[in-house]
Structures are given as C-alpha cells and as structure tokens.
PDB file of C-alpha atoms in Angstrom:
ATOM      1  CA  MET C  75      -5.828  -4.135  -6.086  1.00 39.00           C
ATOM      2  CA  LEU C  76      -6.983  -5.774  -2.870  1.00 40.00           C
ATOM      3  CA  HIS C  77     -10.721  -6.156  -2.279  1.00 39.00           C
ATOM      4  CA  LEU C  78     -10.961  -6.322   1.468  1.00 45.00           C
ATOM      5  CA  PRO C  79     -13.382  -8.088   3.798  1.00 49.00           C
ATOM      6  CA  ILE C  80     -16.164  -6.146   5.434  1.00 49.00           C
ATOM      7  CA  LEU C  81     -15.291  -4.499   8.744  1.00 60.00           C
ATOM      8  CA  VAL C  82     -18.261  -3.414  10.849  1.00 54.00           C
ATOM      9  CA  ILE C  83     -18.228  -2.008  14.398  1.00 54.00           C
ATOM     10  CA  ALA C  84     -21.604  -1.629  16.121  1.00 50.00           C
ATOM     11  CA  LEU C  85     -22.270  -0.731  19.749  1.00 45.00           C
ATOM     12  CA  LEU C  86     -25.609  -0.157  21.454  1.00 40.00           C
ATOM     13  CA  ALA C  87     -25.846   2.204  24.410  1.00 41.00           C
ATOM     14  CA  PRO C  88     -27.609   1.125  27.627  1.00 39.00           C
ATOM     15  CA  LEU C  89     -31.173   2.318  27.969  1.00 35.00           C
ATOM     16  CA  GLY C  90     -31.391   5.738  29.537  1.00 37.00           C
ATOM     17  CA  SER C  91     -27.801   6.736  28.838  1.00 41.00           C
ATOM     18  CA  ALA C  92     -27.182  10.365  27.887  1.00 38.00           C
ATOM     19  CA  ALA C  93     -26.149  11.189  24.342  1.00 47.00           C
ATOM     20  CA  GLN C  94     -22.553  12.394  24.003  1.00 64.00           C
ATOM     21  CA  THR C  95     -21.120  15.111  21.821  1.00 84.00           C
ATOM     22  CA  ARG C  96     -20.252  13.852  18.364  1.00 88.00           C
ATOM     23  CA  PRO C  97     -16.592  13.080  17.716  1.00 93.00           C
ATOM     24  CA  ASP C  98     -14.262  15.646  16.153  1.00 94.00           C
ATOM     25  CA  ILE C  99     -13.889  14.163  12.673  1.00 96.00           C
ATOM     26  CA  ALA C 100     -10.786  16.185  11.790  1.00 96.00           C
ATOM     27  CA  GLU C 101      -9.098  14.890  14.934  1.00 97.00           C
ATOM     28  CA  VAL C 102     -10.212  11.319  14.161  1.00 97.00           C
ATOM     29  CA  ASN C 103      -8.555  11.603  10.752  1.00 97.00           C
ATOM     30  CA  HIS C 104      -5.366  12.898  12.339  1.00 97.00           C
ATOM     31  CA  GLN C 105      -5.336  10.115  14.927  1.00 97.00           C
ATOM     32  CA  LEU C 106      -5.870   7.444  12.269  1.00 97.00           C
ATOM     33  CA  ILE C 107      -2.779   8.589  10.357  1.00 98.00           C
ATOM     34  CA  ASP C 108      -0.694   8.800  13.525  1.00 98.00           C
ATOM     35  CA  ALA C 109      -1.840   5.373  14.769  1.00 97.00           C
ATOM     36  CA  ALA C 110      -1.252   3.691  11.400  1.00 98.00           C
ATOM     37  CA  ASN C 111       2.252   5.148  11.214  1.00 98.00           C
ATOM     38  CA  ALA C 112       3.012   4.099  14.788  1.00 98.00           C
ATOM     39  CA  PHE C 113       1.918   0.578  13.830  1.00 98.00           C
ATOM     40  CA  ARG C 114       4.203   0.661  10.789  1.00 98.00           C
ATOM     41  CA  ARG C 115       7.166   1.865  12.855  1.00 98.00           C
ATOM     42  CA  SER C 116       6.610  -0.896  15.401  1.00 98.00           C
ATOM     43  CA  HIS C 117       7.102  -3.394  12.558  1.00 97.00           C
ATOM     44  CA  GLY C 118      10.159  -1.685  11.083  1.00 97.00           C
ATOM     45  CA  MET C 119       8.251   0.022   8.239  1.00 95.00           C
ATOM     46  CA  PRO C 120       8.742   3.672   7.257  1.00 96.00           C
ATOM     47  CA  PRO C 121       5.823   6.008   7.980  1.00 98.00           C
ATOM     48  CA  THR C 122       3.558   7.229   5.211  1.00 98.00           C
ATOM     49  CA  ALA C 123       3.047  10.923   4.468  1.00 98.00           C
ATOM     50  CA  ALA C 124      -0.380  12.507   4.104  1.00 98.00           C
ATOM     51  CA  ASN C 125      -0.966  13.207   0.421  1.00 98.00           C
ATOM     52  CA  PRO C 126      -3.622  15.797  -0.522  1.00 98.00           C
ATOM     53  CA  ARG C 127      -4.712  13.917  -3.654  1.00 98.00           C
ATOM     54  CA  LEU C 128      -5.190  10.633  -1.815  1.00 98.00           C
ATOM     55  CA  THR C 129      -6.923  12.550   0.981  1.00 98.00           C
ATOM     56  CA  ALA C 130      -9.340  14.041  -1.549  1.00 98.00           C
ATOM     57  CA  ALA C 131     -10.038  10.587  -3.000  1.00 98.00           C
ATOM     58  CA  ALA C 132     -10.654   9.138   0.478  1.00 98.00           C
ATOM     59  CA  GLN C 133     -12.865  12.110   1.431  1.00 98.00           C
ATOM     60  CA  GLY C 134     -15.007  11.846  -1.667  1.00 98.00           C
ATOM     61  CA  PHE C 135     -15.561   8.126  -1.176  1.00 98.00           C
ATOM     62  CA  ALA C 136     -16.267   8.386   2.564  1.00 98.00           C
ATOM     63  CA  GLU C 137     -18.821  11.094   1.865  1.00 98.00           C
ATOM     64  CA  TYR C 138     -20.416   8.994  -0.888  1.00 98.00           C
ATOM     65  CA  MET C 139     -20.819   5.998   1.429  1.00 98.00           C
ATOM     66  CA  ALA C 140     -22.188   8.242   4.196  1.00 97.00           C
ATOM     67  CA  ALA C 141     -24.707   9.837   1.834  1.00 97.00           C
ATOM     68  CA  SER C 142     -25.850   6.547   0.303  1.00 97.00           C
ATOM     69  CA  ASP C 143     -25.210   4.091   3.178  1.00 96.00           C
ATOM     70  CA  ARG C 144     -23.736   1.808   0.512  1.00 96.00           C
ATOM     71  CA  TYR C 145     -20.623  -0.008   1.699  1.00 95.00           C
ATOM     72  CA  ALA C 146     -18.134  -1.698  -0.609  1.00 95.00           C
ATOM     73  CA  HIS C 147     -14.856  -0.827  -2.305  1.00 95.00           C
ATOM     74  CA  ASP C 148     -16.820  -0.305  -5.531  1.00 95.00           C
ATOM     75  CA  ALA C 149     -19.931   1.228  -3.915  1.00 95.00           C
ATOM     76  CA  ASP C 150     -19.781   4.214  -6.263  1.00 96.00           C
ATOM     77  CA  GLY C 151     -19.106   2.066  -9.334  1.00 96.00           C
ATOM     78  CA  THR C 152     -15.365   2.763  -9.401  1.00 96.00           C
ATOM     79  CA  GLN C 153     -12.229   1.154  -7.971  1.00 96.00           C
ATOM     80  CA  PRO C 154      -9.783   2.750  -5.487  1.00 97.00           C
ATOM     81  CA  SER C 155      -7.189   3.220  -8.230  1.00 96.00           C
ATOM     82  CA  GLN C 156      -9.737   5.049 -10.406  1.00 97.00           C
ATOM     83  CA  ARG C 157     -10.694   7.376  -7.564  1.00 97.00           C
ATOM     84  CA  ALA C 158      -7.015   8.133  -6.902  1.00 98.00           C
ATOM     85  CA  ARG C 159      -6.405   8.804 -10.593  1.00 97.00           C
ATOM     86  CA  ALA C 160      -9.474  11.065 -10.789  1.00 98.00           C
ATOM     87  CA  GLN C 161      -7.898  13.254  -8.088  1.00 98.00           C
ATOM     88  CA  GLY C 162      -4.668  13.501 -10.068  1.00 98.00           C
ATOM     89  CA  TYR C 163      -2.660  10.945  -8.105  1.00 98.00           C
ATOM     90  CA  ASP C 164      -0.314   9.371 -10.673  1.00 96.00           C
ATOM     91  CA  TYR C 165       0.019   6.093  -8.849  1.00 96.00           C
ATOM     92  CA  CYS C 166       2.449   3.257  -9.111  1.00 96.00           C
ATOM     93  CA  LEU C 167       0.450   1.300  -6.533  1.00 96.00           C
ATOM     94  CA  VAL C 168      -2.745   1.986  -4.561  1.00 97.00           C
ATOM     95  CA  SER C 169      -4.605   0.074  -1.854  1.00 97.00           C
ATOM     96  CA  GLU C 170      -7.549   0.941   0.345  1.00 97.00           C
ATOM     97  CA  ASN C 171      -8.975   0.073   3.767  1.00 97.00           C
ATOM     98  CA  ILE C 172     -12.600   0.846   4.590  1.00 97.00           C
ATOM     99  CA  ALA C 173     -14.798   0.291   7.641  1.00 96.00           C
ATOM    100  CA  TYR C 174     -17.952   1.614   9.252  1.00 95.00           C
ATOM    101  CA  ALA C 175     -18.919   1.953  12.888  1.00 93.00           C
ATOM    102  CA  PHE C 176     -22.136   2.690  14.721  1.00 90.00           C
ATOM    103  CA  HIS C 177     -22.877   3.534  18.352  1.00 84.00           C
ATOM    104  CA  SER C 178     -26.399   4.428  19.416  1.00 74.00           C
ATOM    105  CA  ASP C 179     -24.972   6.842  22.012  1.00 80.00           C
ATOM    106  CA  GLU C 180     -22.172   8.263  19.815  1.00 83.00           C
ATOM    107  CA  PHE C 181     -18.416   7.766  20.107  1.00 87.00           C
ATOM    108  CA  ARG C 182     -15.793   9.811  21.816  1.00 91.00           C
ATOM    109  CA  THR C 183     -13.197  11.089  19.355  1.00 93.00           C
ATOM    110  CA  GLU C 184     -10.387   8.834  20.564  1.00 92.00           C
ATOM    111  CA  ASP C 185     -12.679   5.802  20.787  1.00 93.00           C
ATOM    112  CA  LEU C 186     -13.838   6.095  17.188  1.00 94.00           C
ATOM    113  CA  ALA C 187     -10.275   6.380  15.873  1.00 95.00           C
ATOM    114  CA  ARG C 188      -9.098   3.509  18.054  1.00 94.00           C
ATOM    115  CA  ARG C 189     -11.917   1.199  16.981  1.00 94.00           C
ATOM    116  CA  PHE C 190     -11.192   1.744  13.295  1.00 96.00           C
ATOM    117  CA  ILE C 191      -7.452   1.227  13.622  1.00 96.00           C
ATOM    118  CA  GLU C 192      -7.747  -1.800  15.915  1.00 95.00           C
ATOM    119  CA  GLY C 193     -10.301  -3.379  13.603  1.00 95.00           C
ATOM    120  CA  TRP C 194      -7.943  -2.988  10.648  1.00 96.00           C
ATOM    121  CA  LYS C 195      -5.049  -4.416  12.658  1.00 96.00           C
ATOM    122  CA  GLN C 196      -7.062  -7.558  13.428  1.00 94.00           C
ATOM    123  CA  SER C 197      -8.086  -8.147   9.795  1.00 94.00           C
ATOM    124  CA  PRO C 198      -5.271  -9.879   7.825  1.00 94.00           C
ATOM    125  CA  ARG C 199      -5.882  -8.051   4.544  1.00 94.00           C
ATOM    126  CA  HIS C 200      -6.339  -4.632   6.135  1.00 96.00           C
ATOM    127  CA  ARG C 201      -3.239  -5.300   8.228  1.00 97.00           C
ATOM    128  CA  HIS C 202      -1.316  -6.190   5.060  1.00 96.00           C
ATOM    129  CA  ASN C 203      -2.158  -2.809   3.539  1.00 97.00           C
ATOM    130  CA  MET C 204      -1.159  -0.971   6.705  1.00 97.00           C
ATOM    131  CA  LEU C 205       2.228  -2.731   6.741  1.00 98.00           C
ATOM    132  CA  ASP C 206       2.978  -2.431   3.027  1.00 97.00           C
ATOM    133  CA  ALA C 207       6.663  -1.442   3.013  1.00 94.00           C
ATOM    134  CA  ASP C 208       6.370   0.026  -0.497  1.00 94.00           C
ATOM    135  CA  ALA C 209       3.564   2.450   0.381  1.00 97.00           C
ATOM    136  CA  SER C 210       4.874   5.987   0.860  1.00 97.00           C
ATOM    137  CA  ASP C 211       1.685   8.101   0.884  1.00 98.00           C
ATOM    138  CA  THR C 212      -1.659   7.952   2.627  1.00 98.00           C
ATOM    139  CA  GLY C 213      -5.019   9.695   2.638  1.00 98.00           C
ATOM    140  CA  VAL C 214      -7.660   9.356   5.368  1.00 98.00           C
ATOM    141  CA  ALA C 215     -11.264  10.491   5.720  1.00 98.00           C
ATOM    142  CA  VAL C 216     -14.231   9.751   7.980  1.00 98.00           C
ATOM    143  CA  ALA C 217     -17.810  10.826   7.239  1.00 97.00           C
ATOM    144  CA  ARG C 218     -21.084  10.381   9.169  1.00 96.00           C
ATOM    145  CA  SER C 219     -24.367   9.281   7.649  1.00 96.00           C
ATOM    146  CA  ALA C 220     -27.174  11.622   8.710  1.00 94.00           C
ATOM    147  CA  ARG C 221     -29.681   8.855   7.960  1.00 94.00           C
ATOM    148  CA  SER C 222     -28.182   5.859   9.790  1.00 94.00           C
ATOM    149  CA  GLY C 223     -25.677   7.498  12.136  1.00 94.00           C
ATOM    150  CA  ARG C 224     -22.903   5.269  10.781  1.00 95.00           C
ATOM    151  CA  TYR C 225     -19.353   6.577  10.556  1.00 96.00           C
ATOM    152  CA  TYR C 226     -17.567   5.495   7.377  1.00 97.00           C
ATOM    153  CA  ALA C 227     -13.777   5.447   7.360  1.00 97.00           C
ATOM    154  CA  VAL C 228     -11.447   5.262   4.354  1.00 98.00           C
ATOM    155  CA  GLN C 229      -7.670   5.019   4.426  1.00 98.00           C
ATOM    156  CA  MET C 230      -5.796   4.867   1.142  1.00 98.00           C
ATOM    157  CA  PHE C 231      -2.158   3.904   0.719  1.00 98.00           C
ATOM    158  CA  GLY C 232      -0.117   4.656  -2.373  1.00 98.00           C
ATOM    159  CA  ARG C 233       3.213   5.050  -4.077  1.00 97.00           C
ATOM    160  CA  PRO C 234       3.497   7.580  -6.934  1.00 97.00           C
ATOM    161  CA  GLN C 235       5.105   6.968 -10.297  1.00 95.00           C
ATOM    162  CA  SER C 236       7.763   9.505  -9.310  1.00 94.00           C
ATOM    163  CA  LYS C 237       9.041   6.945  -6.782  1.00 94.00           C
ATOM    164  CA  ARG C 238       9.176   4.083  -9.262  1.00 94.00           C
ATOM    165  CA  ILE C 239      12.381   2.065  -8.814  1.00 94.00           C
ATOM    166  CA  GLU C 240      14.273   2.184 -12.108  1.00 95.00           C
ATOM    167  CA  PHE C 241      17.616   0.488 -12.654  1.00 97.00           C
ATOM    168  CA  ARG C 242      19.656  -1.069 -15.470  1.00 97.00           C
ATOM    169  CA  ILE C 243      21.351  -4.416 -15.868  1.00 97.00           C
ATOM    170  CA  ALA C 244      24.070  -4.911 -18.488  1.00 98.00           C
ATOM    171  CA  ASN C 245      25.683  -8.051 -19.840  1.00 97.00           C
ATOM    172  CA  ARG C 246      29.225  -7.027 -20.759  1.00 97.00           C
ATOM    173  CA  SER C 247      30.341 -10.600 -21.336  1.00 96.00           C
ATOM    174  CA  THR C 248      30.136 -12.773 -24.437  1.00 95.00           C
ATOM    175  CA  THR C 249      27.915 -15.334 -22.645  1.00 95.00           C
ATOM    176  CA  PRO C 250      24.082 -15.136 -22.499  1.00 95.00           C
ATOM    177  CA  VAL C 251      22.742 -14.947 -18.934  1.00 96.00           C
ATOM    178  CA  ARG C 252      19.329 -15.532 -17.397  1.00 95.00           C
ATOM    179  CA  TYR C 253      17.818 -13.945 -14.290  1.00 96.00           C
ATOM    180  CA  GLU C 254      14.590 -13.816 -12.312  1.00 97.00           C
ATOM    181  CA  LEU C 255      12.902 -10.609 -11.122  1.00 96.00           C
ATOM    182  CA  GLY C 256       9.484 -10.319  -9.536  1.00 90.00           C
ATOM    183  CA  GLY C 257       8.504 -13.872 -10.502  1.00 92.00           C
ATOM    184  CA  GLU C 258       9.474 -13.454 -14.177  1.00 94.00           C
ATOM    185  CA  TRP C 259      12.512 -14.817 -15.995  1.00 95.00           C
ATOM    186  CA  TYR C 260      14.551 -12.779 -18.460  1.00 96.00           C
ATOM    187  CA  GLN C 261      17.247 -13.636 -20.990  1.00 96.00           C
ATOM    188  CA  LEU C 262      20.043 -11.086 -21.365  1.00 97.00           C
ATOM    189  CA  PRO C 263      22.132 -11.629 -24.526  1.00 97.00           C
ATOM    190  CA  PRO C 264      25.793 -10.612 -24.675  1.00 97.00           C
ATOM    191  CA  ARG C 265      26.545  -6.892 -24.914  1.00 96.00           C
ATOM    192  CA  MET C 266      22.965  -5.937 -24.090  1.00 97.00           C
ATOM    193  CA  THR C 267      21.614  -3.543 -21.419  1.00 98.00           C
ATOM    194  CA  ARG C 268      18.023  -3.694 -20.137  1.00 97.00           C
ATOM    195  CA  THR C 269      16.165  -1.105 -18.039  1.00 97.00           C
ATOM    196  CA  HIS C 270      13.638  -2.212 -15.417  1.00 96.00           C
ATOM    197  CA  GLY C 271      11.044  -0.127 -13.595  1.00 93.00           C
ATOM    198  CA  GLN C 272       9.342  -1.467 -10.464  1.00 92.00           C
ATOM    199  CA  CYS C 273       6.656  -0.230  -8.136  1.00 93.00           C
ATOM    200  CA  ARG C 274       7.834  -2.691  -5.506  1.00 90.00           C
ATOM    201  CA  ALA C 275      11.360  -3.579  -4.441  1.00 85.00           C
ATOM    202  CA  GLU C 276      11.795  -7.058  -5.932  1.00 92.00           C
ATOM    203  CA  THR C 277      14.887  -9.233  -5.519  1.00 95.00           C
ATOM    204  CA  LEU C 278      16.928 -10.023  -8.633  1.00 96.00           C
ATOM    205  CA  THR C 279      18.311 -13.578  -8.766  1.00 97.00           C
ATOM    206  CA  MET C 280      20.877 -14.735 -11.300  1.00 96.00           C
ATOM    207  CA  ARG C 281      22.660 -18.088 -11.596  1.00 91.00           C
ATOM    208  CA  LEU C 282      25.947 -17.544 -13.426  1.00 93.00           C
ATOM    209  CA  PRO C 283      27.680 -20.346 -15.359  1.00 88.00           C
ATOM    210  CA  GLY C 284      30.012 -22.318 -13.096  1.00 85.00           C
ATOM    211  CA  ASP C 285      28.548 -21.001  -9.820  1.00 88.00           C
ATOM    212  CA  GLU C 286      26.865 -23.436  -7.433  1.00 86.00           C
ATOM    213  CA  GLN C 287      24.783 -20.759  -5.698  1.00 92.00           C
ATOM    214  CA  PRO C 288      22.732 -18.023  -7.372  1.00 94.00           C
ATOM    215  CA  VAL C 289      23.630 -14.370  -6.930  1.00 94.00           C
ATOM    216  CA  THR C 290      20.900 -12.179  -5.427  1.00 95.00           C
ATOM    217  CA  ILE C 291      20.740  -8.399  -5.230  1.00 94.00           C
ATOM    218  CA  GLN C 292      18.137  -5.883  -4.089  1.00 93.00           C
ATOM    219  CA  PRO C 293      18.142  -3.329  -6.924  1.00 94.00           C
ATOM    220  CA  ALA C 294      18.178   0.343  -5.945  1.00 92.00           C
ATOM    221  CA  ALA C 295      16.824   3.227  -7.982  1.00 92.00           C
ATOM    222  CA  GLY C 296      19.263   4.696 -10.471  1.00 94.00           C
ATOM    223  CA  GLU C 297      21.828   1.893 -10.224  1.00 96.00           C
ATOM    224  CA  LEU C 298      23.555  -0.007 -13.032  1.00 97.00           C
ATOM    225  CA  TYR C 299      24.399  -3.667 -12.429  1.00 97.00           C
ATOM    226  CA  ALA C 300      26.769  -5.416 -14.823  1.00 97.00           C
ATOM    227  CA  VAL C 301      27.792  -8.978 -15.646  1.00 97.00           C
ATOM    228  CA  GLU C 302      31.513  -8.989 -16.426  1.00 96.00           C
ATOM    229  CA  ARG C 303      34.179 -11.615 -16.908  1.00 93.00           C
ATOM    230  CA  VAL C 304      36.794 -11.641 -14.162  1.00 93.00           C
ATOM    231  CA  GLY C 305      39.490 -14.156 -15.027  1.00 91.00           C
ATOM    232  CA  THR C 306      37.688 -17.342 -16.001  1.00 90.00           C
ATOM    233  CA  ARG C 307      34.417 -16.579 -14.235  1.00 92.00           C
ATOM    234  CA  LEU C 308      31.475 -14.239 -14.645  1.00 95.00           C
ATOM    235  CA  ARG C 309      30.617 -11.802 -11.872  1.00 95.00           C
ATOM    236  CA  LEU C 310      27.534  -9.656 -11.231  1.00 96.00           C
ATOM    237  CA  GLY C 311      28.043  -6.384  -9.410  1.00 94.00           C
ATOM    238  CA  ARG C 312      27.245  -2.700  -9.205  1.00 93.00           C
ATOM    239  CA  SER C 313      28.943  -0.771 -11.973  1.00 90.00           C
TER     240      SER C 313
END
C-alpha cells in the first residue's frame, strides 16, 4: 500500500470579488475519472472502469475527511485496503490518491476537477498510482467541508481477486530447474507442476542447463508452461 505525500491546493479570491456558484460535485467526479483514463491512454495504459464498491469506499472516506477536516490516508483509523474490503471489494491490489483544495471564492466545476488531476499528475507517487498498468477498477468521490470550505478528493484504484493471473509451470524433464518470478527464486524438481497466482504481471526468468542466455516469458492467465527435453537440450514453452 502506498502512503502518498500531502497534496494541497489553496487559492484566495481578490477582495471584492463576487462569490460563484458551487461546483457540481457529481460532474467533478465524472471528469476526474475521464481525465485519469485519458492520462492512462496517453501513456499506453488501459482505462479503468468505475466500480461501485470502490466508489462507495472513496465516498465514505471523502465524506469523513470533509466532516472532520482530518486529512491523511489513515484519517479515520483505517487503511485504503480495509475501506475497500469493508465495502465488499475483494481486492488483489488497492491504491489511493487523496487531495484537498480550497478557494475563498469557490471553484468552477471544471477548474476543481482539473486542479485535482493536474496536482496528482505532478506528484510522482500519485502519478504512479494513476499509471498503474495492473489497475482495472477505480472509484472517485469529492466532498465539501461545511466548516472550512475545503473540497476533499479521493480516487481509489484496484484489481479484484477475480482478475488474479493464475498459470502453471511444469517440469517434464528429469533435470531440476530453477526460475525467478517477481523477485523470488523457485526450484522445480523433475516431474513436478507448480501453480502461481499473481496480482501483477511479473516476468518469469529461467536459465536452462547449457544455455548462455536465460529464457524469459510474460505469463498469461490460464496458461501452462512446460520444460521439456528436445534432443539433447531443455526447452521452455507454452504447452
């Protein structure tokens, strides 16, 4: 779970300026999702889909921060993953961006959305969450504090357990093999099959006996990869 740096946007209106109509919060939420997905597409990432459970988690937390004017990822004593789980989101991974903004003369709808999204783009950790290739779902909420006038924004990103990447690797040879996956090394004895489940698409690297260069594959869900003897050499491939 990423604990992100504080993002604060504060603007003071000139003296004597007229107060504007408050922004349309529902439209701000919509614009935040659209802008985040446009940003993802511009970097070759698939868009995220609005998920009602993540939206409920984001809404509850935005409203808590607005009611209390407390601002932190654990302001309510829980973590983003716990809030997602409490709303029934069976997550494989979860991350969260938060921010608050204040303008003494109110924001226009499009300005408030733009300031949140641009602030997140400029912050390395928020930007990382926005461009997480493994995130498939999102939930967004903005709430206004009646006491301070601050607008609190929450955007959650997630991937459910139902989209966990599961695959198998089998050693059909009589030679033990060793491979690396997600920073961990595994031994695979002869005639053994192992099942892996990943939240993120990790590269599998295996150095087979007699080969100068390691073999690398990007495992796909539902696939079986096998080590087999072909002539005098071992080969790793999709089975």
